[in-house]
Each structure stands twice: as structure tokens, then as C-alpha cells.
CSV table of C-alpha atoms in Angstrom, one decimal:
chain,number,residue,atom,x,y,z
A,1,UNK,CA,7.3,12.3,26.6
A,2,UNK,CA,4.5,11.9,24.6
A,3,UNK,CA,1.5,12.5,26.0
A,4,UNK,CA,-1.7,10.6,25.1
A,5,UNK,CA,-5.0,12.0,26.1
A,6,UNK,CA,-8.3,10.2,24.5
A,7,UNK,CA,-6.3,6.7,23.6
A,8,UNK,CA,-7.0,3.7,25.3
A,9,UNK,CA,-5.3,0.7,25.7
A,10,UNK,CA,-5.1,-1.6,22.7
A,11,UNK,CA,-4.8,-5.0,22.2
A,12,UNK,CA,-2.0,-6.3,20.2
A,13,UNK,CA,-1.1,-3.2,18.7
A,14,UNK,CA,0.7,-3.2,14.9
A,15,UNK,CA,1.9,0.3,13.2
A,16,UNK,CA,0.7,0.4,9.9
A,17,UNK,CA,2.2,3.4,7.6
A,18,UNK,CA,2.0,4.3,4.4
A,19,UNK,CA,3.7,8.0,2.6
A,20,UNK,CA,2.7,9.4,-0.2
A,21,UNK,CA,5.5,10.5,-2.5
A,22,UNK,CA,8.6,8.6,-3.7
A,23,UNK,CA,7.6,5.0,-2.8
A,24,UNK,CA,4.2,5.0,-3.6
A,25,UNK,CA,3.5,4.6,-6.9
A,26,UNK,CA,0.4,4.4,-8.3
A,27,UNK,CA,-0.7,5.6,-4.4
A,28,UNK,CA,-1.8,2.4,-4.1
A,29,UNK,CA,0.4,2.1,-0.4
A,30,UNK,CA,-1.5,5.5,0.3
A,31,UNK,CA,-4.7,4.1,-1.1
A,32,UNK,CA,-4.3,0.7,1.1
A,33,UNK,CA,-3.6,2.8,4.1
A,34,UNK,CA,-6.5,4.9,4.2
A,35,UNK,CA,-8.8,1.9,3.3
A,36,UNK,CA,-8.3,0.6,6.1
A,37,UNK,CA,-9.2,3.5,8.5
A,38,UNK,CA,-12.2,4.5,6.2
A,39,UNK,CA,-13.9,0.9,6.6
A,40,UNK,CA,-12.5,0.9,9.8
A,41,UNK,CA,-13.8,4.2,11.8
A,42,UNK,CA,-10.5,5.5,12.4
A,43,UNK,CA,-10.0,8.4,15.0
A,44,UNK,CA,-7.3,10.5,14.6
A,45,UNK,CA,-5.3,11.4,17.9
A,46,UNK,CA,-2.4,13.1,16.5
A,47,UNK,CA,-0.5,14.7,13.9
A,48,UNK,CA,2.9,15.8,13.6
A,49,UNK,CA,3.8,19.5,13.0
A,50,UNK,CA,4.0,20.1,9.3
A,51,UNK,CA,6.6,23.1,10.1
A,52,UNK,CA,9.3,20.6,11.7
A,53,UNK,CA,9.0,18.2,8.1
A,54,UNK,CA,7.4,19.9,5.4
A,55,UNK,CA,9.0,22.3,2.1
A,56,UNK,CA,5.6,24.2,1.9
A,57,UNK,CA,7.3,25.1,-1.5
A,58,UNK,CA,6.9,21.1,-2.2
A,59,UNK,CA,3.7,20.4,-0.8
A,60,UNK,CA,1.2,23.4,-0.8
A,61,UNK,CA,-1.3,23.4,2.2
A,62,UNK,CA,-4.1,23.4,0.5
A,63,UNK,CA,-6.6,26.5,0.6
A,64,UNK,CA,-11.2,25.3,1.5
A,65,UNK,CA,-14.5,26.8,2.3
A,66,UNK,CA,-16.4,25.8,5.4
A,67,UNK,CA,-19.5,27.9,5.3
A,68,UNK,CA,-18.0,30.4,3.8
A,69,UNK,CA,-15.0,30.7,6.0
A,70,UNK,CA,-11.4,29.8,4.1
A,71,UNK,CA,-9.5,27.7,6.3
A,72,UNK,CA,-5.9,26.1,5.7
A,73,UNK,CA,-4.8,22.3,5.3
A,74,UNK,CA,-1.1,22.0,5.8
A,75,UNK,CA,0.7,18.7,4.4
A,76,UNK,CA,1.3,16.3,7.7
A,77,UNK,CA,1.3,13.2,8.8
A,78,UNK,CA,-1.7,11.6,10.9
A,79,UNK,CA,-2.1,8.9,13.1
A,80,UNK,CA,-5.1,7.2,14.3
A,81,UNK,CA,-6.5,4.4,16.1
A,82,UNK,CA,-8.6,1.1,13.9
A,83,UNK,CA,-10.4,-1.2,16.7
A,84,UNK,CA,-10.8,-4.4,15.5
A,85,UNK,CA,-13.0,-6.7,17.1
A,86,UNK,CA,-14.7,-10.4,16.9
A,87,UNK,CA,-13.2,-13.8,18.9
A,88,UNK,CA,-9.5,-12.5,18.7
A,89,UNK,CA,-9.9,-9.1,18.8
A,90,UNK,CA,-6.4,-6.2,18.0
A,91,UNK,CA,-5.9,-3.2,18.0
A,92,UNK,CA,-4.1,-0.9,14.3
A,93,UNK,CA,-2.0,2.2,14.7
A,94,UNK,CA,-3.2,3.4,11.3
A,95,UNK,CA,0.1,5.8,10.2
A,96,UNK,CA,-0.4,7.8,7.1
A,97,UNK,CA,0.9,11.1,5.6
A,98,UNK,CA,3.5,12.5,3.1
A,99,UNK,CA,7.1,11.5,2.3
A,100,UNK,CA,9.0,14.2,4.3
A,101,UNK,CA,11.4,16.3,3.0
A,102,UNK,CA,13.9,17.1,5.7
A,103,UNK,CA,14.9,16.5,9.5
A,104,UNK,CA,13.8,11.9,8.7
A,105,UNK,CA,16.0,11.3,11.4
A,106,UNK,CA,13.8,13.4,14.1
A,107,UNK,CA,10.8,12.2,12.3
A,108,UNK,CA,11.0,8.4,12.7
A,109,UNK,CA,11.7,9.2,15.8
A,110,UNK,CA,8.5,11.2,16.6
A,111,UNK,CA,6.8,7.9,14.6
A,112,UNK,CA,8.8,5.1,17.1
A,113,UNK,CA,7.6,7.6,20.2
A,114,UNK,CA,4.3,6.6,19.3
A,115,UNK,CA,5.0,3.6,19.0
A,116,UNK,CA,6.8,2.6,22.4
A,117,UNK,CA,4.0,5.1,24.3
A,118,UNK,CA,1.0,2.4,22.2
A,119,UNK,CA,2.9,-0.7,23.0
A,120,UNK,CA,3.0,-1.7,19.5
A,121,UNK,CA,4.4,-5.2,18.8
A,122,UNK,CA,5.2,-4.7,14.8
A,123,UNK,CA,5.8,-2.7,12.4
A,124,UNK,CA,4.4,-2.5,8.8
A,125,UNK,CA,4.8,-0.7,6.4
A,126,UNK,CA,3.4,-0.3,2.7
A,127,UNK,CA,5.1,0.6,-0.6
A,128,UNK,CA,4.7,0.7,-4.4
A,129,UNK,CA,7.0,0.4,-6.7
A,130,UNK,CA,6.9,0.6,-10.7
A,131,UNK,CA,7.9,-2.7,-12.2
A,132,UNK,CA,7.9,-4.8,-15.9
A,133,UNK,CA,4.7,-6.7,-14.8
A,134,UNK,CA,1.7,-7.1,-17.0
A,135,UNK,CA,-1.2,-5.1,-15.7
A,136,UNK,CA,-3.3,-8.2,-16.6
A,137,UNK,CA,-2.2,-11.0,-14.3
A,138,UNK,CA,-1.7,-10.7,-10.0
A,139,UNK,CA,0.1,-8.2,-8.4
A,140,UNK,CA,3.7,-9.2,-6.8
A,141,UNK,CA,4.2,-8.3,-3.9
A,142,UNK,CA,7.3,-8.7,-1.8
A,143,UNK,CA,7.6,-8.9,2.1
A,144,UNK,CA,11.2,-7.3,3.1
A,145,UNK,CA,12.6,-7.2,6.8
A,146,UNK,CA,16.1,-6.9,8.2
A,147,UNK,CA,15.6,-9.1,10.6
A,148,UNK,CA,16.5,-12.6,10.3
A,149,UNK,CA,14.5,-14.7,12.7
A,150,UNK,CA,11.5,-12.7,11.7
A,151,UNK,CA,12.0,-13.4,7.3
A,152,UNK,CA,12.3,-17.5,8.7
A,153,UNK,CA,9.1,-17.2,11.0
A,154,UNK,CA,7.3,-15.2,8.5
A,155,UNK,CA,8.1,-16.3,5.2
A,156,UNK,CA,9.8,-13.1,4.9
A,157,UNK,CA,12.3,-12.0,2.3
A,158,UNK,CA,15.6,-10.5,4.2
A,159,UNK,CA,16.5,-7.4,2.9
A,160,UNK,CA,19.6,-7.3,0.5
A,161,UNK,CA,18.7,-3.9,-1.2
A,162,UNK,CA,21.8,-1.0,-1.8
A,163,UNK,CA,21.3,2.3,-3.3
A,164,UNK,CA,19.4,5.3,-3.3
A,165,UNK,CA,15.9,4.5,-0.4
A,166,UNK,CA,13.1,6.8,0.5
A,167,UNK,CA,11.0,7.1,4.0
A,168,UNK,CA,9.7,3.3,3.8
A,169,UNK,CA,14.2,2.2,3.9
A,170,UNK,CA,14.4,4.8,6.4
A,171,UNK,CA,11.8,3.4,8.7
A,172,UNK,CA,12.3,0.4,8.8
A,173,UNK,CA,16.2,0.6,9.2
A,174,UNK,CA,15.0,3.0,12.8
A,175,UNK,CA,12.5,0.6,13.5
A,176,UNK,CA,15.7,-2.5,13.7
A,177,UNK,CA,18.1,-0.1,15.4
A,178,UNK,CA,15.2,0.5,18.0
A,179,UNK,CA,14.6,-2.9,18.2
A,180,UNK,CA,11.1,-2.8,16.8
A,181,UNK,CA,9.9,-5.7,14.3
A,182,UNK,CA,9.5,-4.4,10.6
A,183,UNK,CA,8.6,-5.4,8.2
A,184,UNK,CA,7.6,-3.6,4.5
A,185,UNK,CA,5.4,-4.5,1.5
A,186,UNK,CA,6.3,-3.7,-1.4
A,187,UNK,CA,3.4,-4.0,-4.1
A,188,UNK,CA,4.9,-3.6,-8.2
A,189,UNK,CA,2.6,-1.6,-10.2
A,190,UNK,CA,2.7,-1.7,-14.9
A,191,UNK,CA,5.0,1.1,-15.3
A,192,UNK,CA,3.1,1.7,-18.5
A,193,UNK,CA,0.1,2.5,-16.6
A,194,UNK,CA,1.8,4.3,-13.4
A,195,UNK,CA,-0.4,7.3,-12.7
A,196,UNK,CA,-2.9,6.7,-10.1
A,197,UNK,CA,-4.8,5.1,-9.1
A,198,UNK,CA,-4.2,1.8,-8.9
A,199,UNK,CA,-7.6,0.4,-7.3
A,200,UNK,CA,-5.9,-3.5,-8.2
A,201,UNK,CA,-2.2,-2.5,-6.3
A,202,UNK,CA,-3.6,-1.6,-3.0
A,203,UNK,CA,-6.1,-4.8,-3.3
A,204,UNK,CA,-3.3,-7.0,-3.2
A,205,UNK,CA,-1.6,-4.9,-0.6
A,206,UNK,CA,-4.9,-5.2,1.7
A,207,UNK,CA,-4.9,-9.0,1.2
A,208,UNK,CA,-1.2,-9.8,1.5
A,209,UNK,CA,-1.2,-7.1,4.5
A,210,UNK,CA,-4.3,-9.7,5.5
A,211,UNK,CA,-2.3,-13.0,5.4
A,212,UNK,CA,0.9,-11.1,7.4
A,213,UNK,CA,-1.6,-10.2,10.1
A,214,UNK,CA,-4.7,-13.1,10.2
A,215,UNK,CA,-7.3,-10.0,10.1
A,216,UNK,CA,-10.1,-10.7,7.5
A,217,UNK,CA,-10.2,-7.5,6.2
A,218,UNK,CA,-13.2,-5.6,5.0
A,219,UNK,CA,-12.9,-4.6,1.2
A,220,UNK,CA,-15.8,-2.6,0.3
A,221,UNK,CA,-16.0,-1.2,-3.0
A,222,UNK,CA,-12.4,-1.8,-3.6
A,223,UNK,CA,-12.6,-5.0,-5.9
A,224,UNK,CA,-15.0,-4.0,-8.0
A,225,UNK,CA,-12.9,-1.0,-8.6
A,226,UNK,CA,-10.1,-3.2,-9.6
A,227,UNK,CA,-12.3,-5.4,-11.9
A,228,UNK,CA,-13.2,-2.2,-13.6
A,229,UNK,CA,-9.3,-0.3,-13.8
A,230,UNK,CA,-8.0,-3.6,-15.6
A,231,UNK,CA,-11.5,-3.3,-17.6
A,232,UNK,CA,-9.8,0.4,-18.6
A,233,UNK,CA,-6.8,-0.7,-19.0
A,234,UNK,CA,-7.5,-3.8,-21.4
A,235,UNK,CA,-9.3,-1.5,-23.7
A,236,UNK,CA,-6.2,1.3,-23.9
A,237,UNK,CA,-4.4,-2.0,-24.8
A,238,UNK,CA,-7.0,-3.1,-27.1
A,239,UNK,CA,-6.5,0.0,-28.9
A,240,UNK,CA,-2.7,0.0,-29.7
A,241,UNK,CA,-1.1,-2.9,-31.4
A,242,UNK,CA,2.4,-1.1,-30.1
A,243,UNK,CA,0.7,-1.5,-26.6
A,244,UNK,CA,-0.6,-5.3,-27.2
A,245,UNK,CA,2.3,-6.4,-28.1
A,246,UNK,CA,4.3,-5.3,-25.5
A,247,UNK,CA,1.8,-6.5,-22.8
A,248,UNK,CA,1.9,-10.0,-24.8
A,249,UNK,CA,5.6,-10.1,-23.8
A,250,UNK,CA,5.4,-9.2,-20.9
A,251,UNK,CA,2.5,-11.4,-19.6
A,252,UNK,CA,5.4,-14.5,-21.7
A,253,UNK,CA,8.5,-14.0,-19.6
A,254,UNK,CA,5.6,-13.4,-16.5
A,255,UNK,CA,4.5,-17.2,-17.0
A,256,UNK,CA,7.8,-18.3,-17.4
A,257,UNK,CA,9.0,-17.3,-14.6
A,258,UNK,CA,6.7,-18.1,-11.6
A,259,UNK,CA,5.4,-21.4,-13.6
A,260,UNK,CA,7.2,-23.5,-10.6
A,261,UNK,CA,5.6,-21.9,-8.0
A,262,UNK,CA,2.3,-22.0,-9.8
A,263,UNK,CA,1.2,-24.6,-7.4
A,264,UNK,CA,2.2,-25.7,-3.2
A,265,UNK,CA,2.4,-22.8,-1.6
A,266,UNK,CA,0.3,-20.4,-3.1
A,267,UNK,CA,-2.2,-22.2,-3.6
A,268,UNK,CA,-2.2,-23.2,0.1
A,269,UNK,CA,-2.3,-19.0,0.8
A,270,UNK,CA,-4.9,-18.8,-1.4
A,271,UNK,CA,-7.1,-21.9,0.3
A,272,UNK,CA,-6.9,-20.3,4.0
A,273,UNK,CA,-7.7,-17.2,3.1
A,274,UNK,CA,-10.9,-18.5,1.7
A,275,UNK,CA,-11.4,-20.9,5.2
A,276,UNK,CA,-11.0,-17.3,7.2
A,277,UNK,CA,-13.5,-15.2,5.6
A,278,UNK,CA,-16.3,-18.6,5.4
A,279,UNK,CA,-15.9,-18.9,9.9
A,280,UNK,CA,-16.3,-15.4,9.9
A,281,UNK,CA,-13.6,-15.0,12.0
A,282,UNK,CA,-11.9,-11.0,13.3
A,283,UNK,CA,-11.4,-8.0,11.3
A,284,UNK,CA,-15.1,-7.2,9.3
A,285,UNK,CA,-19.0,-8.6,8.9
A,286,UNK,CA,-19.5,-12.6,8.1
A,287,UNK,CA,-19.2,-13.1,4.6
A,288,UNK,CA,-17.4,-9.5,3.4
A,289,UNK,CA,-16.2,-9.2,0.3
A,290,UNK,CA,-13.4,-10.1,-0.8
A,291,UNK,CA,-11.9,-10.8,-4.6
A,292,UNK,CA,-8.3,-12.9,-4.8
A,293,UNK,CA,-5.8,-11.0,-6.9
A,294,UNK,CA,-6.0,-14.6,-9.1
A,295,UNK,CA,-9.6,-13.6,-10.2
A,296,UNK,CA,-9.0,-10.4,-11.7
A,297,UNK,CA,-7.7,-12.2,-14.8
A,298,UNK,CA,-10.5,-13.8,-18.0
A,299,UNK,CA,-13.3,-11.9,-19.0
A,300,UNK,CA,-12.5,-8.4,-19.1
A,301,UNK,CA,-16.4,-7.6,-20.0
A,302,UNK,CA,-17.7,-8.6,-17.1
A,303,UNK,CA,-16.2,-6.8,-14.9
A,304,UNK,CA,-17.7,-3.3,-15.9
A,305,UNK,CA,-19.7,-2.4,-12.2
A,306,UNK,CA,-21.8,0.9,-14.6
A,307,UNK,CA,-20.4,0.7,-18.6
A,308,UNK,CA,-22.4,3.8,-18.4
A,309,UNK,CA,-21.1,5.7,-15.5
A,310,UNK,CA,-18.1,7.8,-17.1
A,311,UNK,CA,-15.7,6.5,-14.6
A,312,UNK,CA,-12.4,8.0,-15.6
A,313,UNK,CA,-9.9,5.8,-17.6
A,314,UNK,CA,-6.7,4.6,-17.0
A,315,UNK,CA,-3.8,7.5,-18.2
A,316,UNK,CA,-0.6,4.6,-19.9
A,317,UNK,CA,2.5,5.4,-21.3
A,318,UNK,CA,3.7,3.2,-24.9
A,319,UNK,CA,7.1,1.6,-24.3
A,320,UNK,CA,9.1,3.8,-25.0
A,321,UNK,CA,7.6,7.0,-24.4
A,322,UNK,CA,8.6,9.5,-21.2
A,323,UNK,CA,7.4,8.6,-18.1
A,324,UNK,CA,6.8,10.4,-15.1
A,325,UNK,CA,4.3,10.1,-12.4
A,326,UNK,CA,4.9,11.9,-9.4
A,327,UNK,CA,7.6,11.3,-7.7
A,328,UNK,CA,8.5,7.8,-9.0
A,329,UNK,CA,11.4,5.5,-8.0
A,330,UNK,CA,15.0,5.8,-8.6
A,331,UNK,CA,15.9,4.1,-12.0
A,332,UNK,CA,16.0,0.1,-11.2
A,333,UNK,CA,15.5,0.7,-7.8
A,334,UNK,CA,12.6,-2.0,-7.1
A,335,UNK,CA,12.1,-2.7,-10.2
A,336,UNK,CA,11.7,-6.5,-11.1
A,337,UNK,CA,14.8,-6.8,-13.5
A,338,UNK,CA,16.7,-5.1,-10.8
A,339,UNK,CA,18.0,-5.3,-7.1
A,340,UNK,CA,14.6,-5.6,-5.5
A,341,UNK,CA,12.2,-3.7,-3.2
A,342,UNK,CA,13.9,-0.4,-1.3
A,343,UNK,CA,13.9,-1.2,1.9
């Protein structure tokens, strides 16, 4: 039995999780959950025992000084609660950590134990993968579930993936067996600019999460960071003809594939999001910033927050060069040319 002290009774709680590592290209998923924790001032109420799940030669602890006293931070997974006020309040249980090195079934069972004690109604796991997608277009975000009824009612795709999987897929499967509704949201990150951070992909995940939960998420400086990131990649691509031509070929393929979808449902969703923010519904202050993913193209020059700020430029790979970001998904797993996201 998990004993929770100091955690108030939660209102319609949803667990939102992300894990650094194999299923977190560009750190997009962990950045998104970290943003929620920061903007809504999450209160940590539990941390899993690092000894149980992590190989410290793979995920090493960090030593730091606190007023001259040496302290150690161990790799782990932490749980926090954020409370969303407004006319229709709801609470989120945020799970943020590192993909465990061992004992995945026990790891998932422990998280589900917390979910049960807190009365969690649904689990949403965020992930990011490498794909053949151009950085100049809206970030594709795919919603996946193993529950046919949930797929139908929430407009999600039913999982058909077969192949190697990460902790995101294992946790979603554990939820299914435990009878807990579970959804995974996957952002596709351009494989030629895979190094973190990728604020544009994190922003896309938050936008999709906002639609899924019907809450308004305060975005802070994330839209500005996303625009600056795109400008940086634009500038890098412009300096190399080969890369520029490759990006153009991805743009043409993407535009051709999505032409039939550029109406109807996508426009309706964007309009619903606009109305939700205009009316000041729960989740953040009235008039909060929201950057539509469709607004990240166009005149790149207007997106520089501070051209002289010395902001680090994104790292990228030319087509055909070795592309080895930390802990990438397996070849073909979840890429746009593969079988879909791992889940």
C-alpha cells in the first residue's frame, strides 16, 4: 500500500508523464512536462528509489555544492501535483524522469500504484521520435491508444506498432492491462536537427495536450523560443546548398501528402483553441500567449527575440552524415516512413 502524506484530494486528475532517453528525441517530451511543472508551480510529493531502477554507470549521479557543502543528485523519476483553477478545475499528476535501466514491470506497477491511490482517470505519456519531417512545417503530433473505444471517442489512432519499444510503450501497455485509460502523444523531430533542445516540438506536444484535456496551458516564453529555434535552423540550412535542397524536398513531400487534410477538422480544431483562449477558460491567465504551430513558418526574420543575445545555434546533420543523438529510437521505429510511433 502506498501511503501519501500531504497530498490533497485531487479533482478529475490526469497523469502526464515523460521520460528522458530513447523515446525523447530533442528532449521535446521531457521539456513539455518540465514546462507544465514550472508554469503551474508543481509540488513534488514522491520520488522513486533510484537504486531500484537505474544503472549509475549509464545514468550517473551529479555532485554539486550548496554553500560549500557537497551534495549528490541521483537520477530518478519524480511525481508532482499541479492544480488548474478556473470555472472547471482539474488537477494533473506530472511524472518526469529518466527511462529506467532495469525492472521495467516493477517501475510501471509503482507508477500505477500512485495513479490508483490518487484516483487518476487517465494517463497521457508524451514522446518524441526522429522522422523525415522538415523543420519549416508544423510539427506532426500523433495520438495513439490501445483502447478501441478511446480511439473512437477521442479521435486517436489505435496502435498497430510492432517492434522494439521503450518505457513509453511498456507503461501504456501496463495501463491497458490495469484498466486505466492511456494515451501517448508523439511529436516527430527532424532527424537532421535532432540535438536538444527542440522547443518547437515541445510546443506542439503542449498544444495537442491542451486539445486532449480541454484546458488552457500558459506557454510563457516557449513560443518565442520555438521561433528563435526555427530561425537558427533556417540560417544553418541557408549556408549549405545541399541541406537547403534536402529540406525543400521534404517540404514538397510533406505538402503533397497533407494537401487533402488542410481543411475541415484541422481548421475546426484551431478555431476551437482560439475560442477557448479568447473566452479565458481554465488553465492560465486571460489572454495568455498561444503560438499556433501553423504560425511558425513565413518570415523567419520576425521571429528573432534578440538577434544579439548570443543564443546558441541548433546543431544539425547533413543528409547522409552519421546522425547519433543521445538514445535515438531504433531505425524505422516511429519514423514517418516507418510503421508509426512506438507504443
